[in-house]
Amino acid sequence: MTRSPRLEPVTPATVDAALALRVHPHQEKNVEPVATSLAEAYAYGEIAWPRLVFDGDRLVGFVMAFLDIAWGEGEEEDPTDRRSGLWRLNISADVQGAGYGRFAVEAVAEELRRRGATRMYVTWEPGEDGPGAFYRRLGFRTTGEESGGQTVGVLDL
């Protein structure tokens, strides 16, 4: 069977399946659950771009981008430094390693390109069990910045 992953918006018909999506237990400290992401998407409105990753009829993941936000924290926020990137990535524990994470990141990159972005940012929990190696394999490089204790990476689009 040929895989044909695609992104779809979250709908009333798919929200329960999205909420049930689980990563490996050892990854739970590295990524918020889908429920938190959907609440943030609702609260942040236009800057959030949440999507479900399907392969055929099977839900295999969740991805959310952030769109054109001022970068920084609190008083350090710089309204002239506008960034877009990958906010969340949750791939179901039972299908990890099958390329769905790569597909989701590349799909977000394509959407950002379509919107005129030239760079894509991501943050990740540092450490051995964190997703840093995954993001570096996809071409992200560290910026030397931190955001909320997480490593900041960037990919030129």
PDB file of C-alpha atoms in Angstrom:
ATOM      1  CA  MET A   1       0.000   0.000   0.000  1.00  0.00           C
ATOM      2  CA  THR A   2       1.357   3.408  -0.971  1.00  0.00           C
ATOM      3  CA  ARG A   3       1.286   6.014   1.757  1.00  0.00           C
ATOM      4  CA  SER A   4      -0.474   9.225   0.897  1.00  0.00           C
ATOM      5  CA  PRO A   5      -0.252  11.507   3.927  1.00  0.00           C
ATOM      6  CA  ARG A   6      -2.133  14.783   3.856  1.00  0.00           C
ATOM      7  CA  LEU A   7      -3.048  17.629   6.180  1.00  0.00           C
ATOM      8  CA  GLU A   8      -6.649  18.392   7.064  1.00  0.00           C
ATOM      9  CA  PRO A   9      -8.214  21.033   9.325  1.00  0.00           C
ATOM     10  CA  VAL A  10      -9.616  19.902  12.657  1.00  0.00           C
ATOM     11  CA  THR A  11     -13.398  19.507  12.339  1.00  0.00           C
ATOM     12  CA  PRO A  12     -16.225  18.452  14.640  1.00  0.00           C
ATOM     13  CA  ALA A  13     -15.992  15.015  13.018  1.00  0.00           C
ATOM     14  CA  THR A  14     -12.262  14.636  13.801  1.00  0.00           C
ATOM     15  CA  VAL A  15     -11.780  16.493  17.091  1.00  0.00           C
ATOM     16  CA  ASP A  16     -12.328  13.435  19.325  1.00  0.00           C
ATOM     17  CA  ALA A  17      -9.752  11.404  17.396  1.00  0.00           C
ATOM     18  CA  ALA A  18      -7.351  14.353  17.609  1.00  0.00           C
ATOM     19  CA  LEU A  19      -7.789  14.539  21.385  1.00  0.00           C
ATOM     20  CA  ALA A  20      -7.066  10.816  21.679  1.00  0.00           C
ATOM     21  CA  LEU A  21      -3.746  11.057  19.787  1.00  0.00           C
ATOM     22  CA  ARG A  22      -0.774  10.024  21.965  1.00  0.00           C
ATOM     23  CA  VAL A  23       2.983  10.227  21.520  1.00  0.00           C
ATOM     24  CA  HIS A  24       5.379   7.774  23.202  1.00  0.00           C
ATOM     25  CA  PRO A  25       5.191   8.133  27.006  1.00  0.00           C
ATOM     26  CA  HIS A  26       8.861   9.189  27.199  1.00  0.00           C
ATOM     27  CA  GLN A  27       8.076  12.059  24.776  1.00  0.00           C
ATOM     28  CA  GLU A  28       5.211  13.519  26.803  1.00  0.00           C
ATOM     29  CA  LYS A  29       7.595  15.832  28.663  1.00  0.00           C
ATOM     30  CA  ASN A  30       8.747  17.291  25.324  1.00  0.00           C
ATOM     31  CA  VAL A  31       5.412  18.185  23.707  1.00  0.00           C
ATOM     32  CA  GLU A  32       2.050  19.402  24.950  1.00  0.00           C
ATOM     33  CA  PRO A  33      -0.967  17.167  24.299  1.00  0.00           C
ATOM     34  CA  VAL A  34      -3.236  17.960  21.366  1.00  0.00           C
ATOM     35  CA  ALA A  35      -5.917  19.265  23.763  1.00  0.00           C
ATOM     36  CA  THR A  36      -3.555  22.028  24.931  1.00  0.00           C
ATOM     37  CA  SER A  37      -2.637  22.862  21.347  1.00  0.00           C
ATOM     38  CA  LEU A  38      -6.276  23.141  20.296  1.00  0.00           C
ATOM     39  CA  ALA A  39      -7.027  25.413  23.261  1.00  0.00           C
ATOM     40  CA  GLU A  40      -4.059  27.601  22.264  1.00  0.00           C
ATOM     41  CA  ALA A  41      -5.206  27.611  18.640  1.00  0.00           C
ATOM     42  CA  TYR A  42      -8.602  28.853  19.771  1.00  0.00           C
ATOM     43  CA  ALA A  43      -7.115  31.488  22.087  1.00  0.00           C
ATOM     44  CA  TYR A  44      -4.527  32.764  19.590  1.00  0.00           C
ATOM     45  CA  GLY A  45      -6.875  32.710  16.592  1.00  0.00           C
ATOM     46  CA  GLU A  46      -5.295  33.952  13.389  1.00  0.00           C
ATOM     47  CA  ILE A  47      -1.670  33.248  14.360  1.00  0.00           C
ATOM     48  CA  ALA A  48      -2.320  29.512  14.892  1.00  0.00           C
ATOM     49  CA  TRP A  49      -2.561  27.045  12.008  1.00  0.00           C
ATOM     50  CA  PRO A  50      -3.561  23.616  13.439  1.00  0.00           C
ATOM     51  CA  ARG A  51      -3.832  20.602  11.138  1.00  0.00           C
ATOM     52  CA  LEU A  52      -4.291  16.871  11.448  1.00  0.00           C
ATOM     53  CA  VAL A  53      -2.054  14.445   9.568  1.00  0.00           C
ATOM     54  CA  PHE A  54      -3.958  11.641   7.891  1.00  0.00           C
ATOM     55  CA  ASP A  55      -2.796   8.664   5.879  1.00  0.00           C
ATOM     56  CA  GLY A  56      -5.884   7.510   4.032  1.00  0.00           C
ATOM     57  CA  ASP A  57      -8.618   7.477   6.665  1.00  0.00           C
ATOM     58  CA  ARG A  58      -6.184   6.977   9.544  1.00  0.00           C
ATOM     59  CA  LEU A  59      -5.207   9.868  11.816  1.00  0.00           C
ATOM     60  CA  VAL A  60      -1.448   9.645  12.390  1.00  0.00           C
ATOM     61  CA  GLY A  61      -0.517  13.047  13.761  1.00  0.00           C
ATOM     62  CA  PHE A  62      -1.139  16.661  14.635  1.00  0.00           C
ATOM     63  CA  VAL A  63       0.889  19.691  13.607  1.00  0.00           C
ATOM     64  CA  MET A  64       0.436  23.378  14.354  1.00  0.00           C
ATOM     65  CA  ALA A  65       2.243  26.364  12.904  1.00  0.00           C
ATOM     66  CA  PHE A  66       2.517  29.881  14.261  1.00  0.00           C
ATOM     67  CA  LEU A  67       2.135  32.667  11.720  1.00  0.00           C
ATOM     68  CA  ASP A  68       3.876  36.036  11.687  1.00  0.00           C
ATOM     69  CA  ILE A  69       4.310  36.742  15.393  1.00  0.00           C
ATOM     70  CA  ALA A  70       6.516  39.334  17.087  1.00  0.00           C
ATOM     71  CA  TRP A  71       9.464  37.440  18.566  1.00  0.00           C
ATOM     72  CA  GLY A  72      10.631  37.640  22.149  1.00  0.00           C
ATOM     73  CA  GLU A  73       9.183  37.312  25.613  1.00  0.00           C
ATOM     74  CA  GLY A  74       7.527  39.982  27.743  1.00  0.00           C
ATOM     75  CA  GLU A  75       9.376  43.273  27.570  1.00  0.00           C
ATOM     76  CA  GLU A  76      11.968  41.623  25.309  1.00  0.00           C
ATOM     77  CA  GLU A  77       9.394  41.209  22.504  1.00  0.00           C
ATOM     78  CA  ASP A  78      10.509  42.966  19.321  1.00  0.00           C
ATOM     79  CA  PRO A  79       7.570  43.977  17.096  1.00  0.00           C
ATOM     80  CA  THR A  80       9.940  44.358  14.122  1.00  0.00           C
ATOM     81  CA  ASP A  81      11.203  40.754  14.403  1.00  0.00           C
ATOM     82  CA  ARG A  82       8.297  38.819  12.860  1.00  0.00           C
ATOM     83  CA  ARG A  83       8.561  35.039  12.711  1.00  0.00           C
ATOM     84  CA  SER A  84       6.577  32.013  11.567  1.00  0.00           C
ATOM     85  CA  GLY A  85       7.268  28.386  12.248  1.00  0.00           C
ATOM     86  CA  LEU A  86       6.412  25.048  13.742  1.00  0.00           C
ATOM     87  CA  TRP A  87       4.623  25.341  17.072  1.00  0.00           C
ATOM     88  CA  ARG A  88       3.620  21.734  17.775  1.00  0.00           C
ATOM     89  CA  LEU A  89       4.239  18.292  16.322  1.00  0.00           C
ATOM     90  CA  ASN A  90       2.601  15.173  17.744  1.00  0.00           C
ATOM     91  CA  ILE A  91       2.974  11.912  15.827  1.00  0.00           C
ATOM     92  CA  SER A  92       1.107   8.870  17.110  1.00  0.00           C
ATOM     93  CA  ALA A  93       3.407   6.536  19.022  1.00  0.00           C
ATOM     94  CA  ASP A  94       2.493   3.529  16.881  1.00  0.00           C
ATOM     95  CA  VAL A  95       3.561   5.128  13.573  1.00  0.00           C
ATOM     96  CA  GLN A  96       6.684   7.051  14.543  1.00  0.00           C
ATOM     97  CA  GLY A  97       9.641   6.456  12.279  1.00  0.00           C
ATOM     98  CA  ALA A  98       7.443   6.038   9.192  1.00  0.00           C
ATOM     99  CA  GLY A  99       8.067   9.536   7.798  1.00  0.00           C
ATOM    100  CA  TYR A 100       4.923  11.285   9.022  1.00  0.00           C
ATOM    101  CA  GLY A 101       6.859  13.783  11.135  1.00  0.00           C
ATOM    102  CA  ARG A 102       9.035  14.718   8.173  1.00  0.00           C
ATOM    103  CA  PHE A 103       5.938  15.026   5.998  1.00  0.00           C
ATOM    104  CA  ALA A 104       4.245  17.320   8.544  1.00  0.00           C
ATOM    105  CA  VAL A 105       7.287  19.583   8.899  1.00  0.00           C
ATOM    106  CA  GLU A 106       7.698  19.804   5.112  1.00  0.00           C
ATOM    107  CA  ALA A 107       3.966  20.582   4.720  1.00  0.00           C
ATOM    108  CA  VAL A 108       4.260  23.437   7.235  1.00  0.00           C
ATOM    109  CA  ALA A 109       7.336  24.711   5.377  1.00  0.00           C
ATOM    110  CA  GLU A 110       5.358  24.695   2.131  1.00  0.00           C
ATOM    111  CA  GLU A 111       2.480  26.604   3.735  1.00  0.00           C
ATOM    112  CA  LEU A 112       4.888  29.189   5.132  1.00  0.00           C
ATOM    113  CA  ARG A 113       6.552  29.577   1.723  1.00  0.00           C
ATOM    114  CA  ARG A 114       3.095  30.071   0.200  1.00  0.00           C
ATOM    115  CA  ARG A 115       2.498  32.855   2.726  1.00  0.00           C
ATOM    116  CA  GLY A 116       5.796  34.535   1.826  1.00  0.00           C
ATOM    117  CA  ALA A 117       8.011  33.396   4.709  1.00  0.00           C
ATOM    118  CA  THR A 118      11.710  32.881   4.007  1.00  0.00           C
ATOM    119  CA  ARG A 119      12.539  31.161   7.298  1.00  0.00           C
ATOM    120  CA  MET A 120      10.816  28.630   9.505  1.00  0.00           C
ATOM    121  CA  TYR A 121      11.459  28.550  13.242  1.00  0.00           C
ATOM    122  CA  VAL A 122      10.959  25.796  15.801  1.00  0.00           C
ATOM    123  CA  THR A 123      11.749  25.359  19.487  1.00  0.00           C
ATOM    124  CA  TRP A 124      12.476  22.101  21.252  1.00  0.00           C
ATOM    125  CA  GLU A 125      13.284  20.727  24.654  1.00  0.00           C
ATOM    126  CA  PRO A 126      17.044  20.233  24.898  1.00  0.00           C
ATOM    127  CA  GLY A 127      18.513  16.941  26.024  1.00  0.00           C
ATOM    128  CA  GLU A 128      19.012  13.377  24.935  1.00  0.00           C
ATOM    129  CA  ASP A 129      15.315  12.515  24.795  1.00  0.00           C
ATOM    130  CA  GLY A 130      14.377  15.761  23.042  1.00  0.00           C
ATOM    131  CA  PRO A 131      13.605  16.099  19.332  1.00  0.00           C
ATOM    132  CA  GLY A 132      16.707  18.163  18.503  1.00  0.00           C
ATOM    133  CA  ALA A 133      18.353  15.433  16.408  1.00  0.00           C
ATOM    134  CA  PHE A 134      15.142  15.021  14.381  1.00  0.00           C
ATOM    135  CA  TYR A 135      14.976  18.733  13.582  1.00  0.00           C
ATOM    136  CA  ARG A 136      18.687  18.921  12.730  1.00  0.00           C
ATOM    137  CA  ARG A 137      18.260  15.992  10.298  1.00  0.00           C
ATOM    138  CA  LEU A 138      15.568  18.064   8.563  1.00  0.00           C
ATOM    139  CA  GLY A 139      18.017  20.945   8.112  1.00  0.00           C
ATOM    140  CA  PHE A 140      17.244  23.157  11.102  1.00  0.00           C
ATOM    141  CA  ARG A 141      20.204  24.854  12.720  1.00  0.00           C
ATOM    142  CA  THR A 142      20.303  26.317  16.195  1.00  0.00           C
ATOM    143  CA  THR A 143      20.187  30.112  16.455  1.00  0.00           C
ATOM    144  CA  GLY A 144      21.879  30.384  19.844  1.00  0.00           C
ATOM    145  CA  GLU A 145      18.611  31.717  21.276  1.00  0.00           C
ATOM    146  CA  GLU A 146      16.359  30.174  23.876  1.00  0.00           C
ATOM    147  CA  SER A 147      12.619  30.606  24.308  1.00  0.00           C
ATOM    148  CA  GLY A 148      11.094  29.481  27.579  1.00  0.00           C
ATOM    149  CA  GLY A 149      14.147  27.297  28.222  1.00  0.00           C
ATOM    150  CA  GLN A 150      13.826  25.618  24.835  1.00  0.00           C
ATOM    151  CA  THR A 151      16.390  25.618  22.030  1.00  0.00           C
ATOM    152  CA  VAL A 152      15.457  27.778  19.016  1.00  0.00           C
ATOM    153  CA  GLY A 153      16.129  26.389  15.544  1.00  0.00           C
ATOM    154  CA  VAL A 154      15.687  27.925  12.103  1.00  0.00           C
ATOM    155  CA  LEU A 155      15.379  26.515   8.590  1.00  0.00           C
ATOM    156  CA  ASP A 156      15.900  28.686   5.508  1.00  0.00           C
ATOM    157  CA  LEU A 157      13.019  28.199   3.125  1.00  0.00           C
TER     158      LEU A 157
END
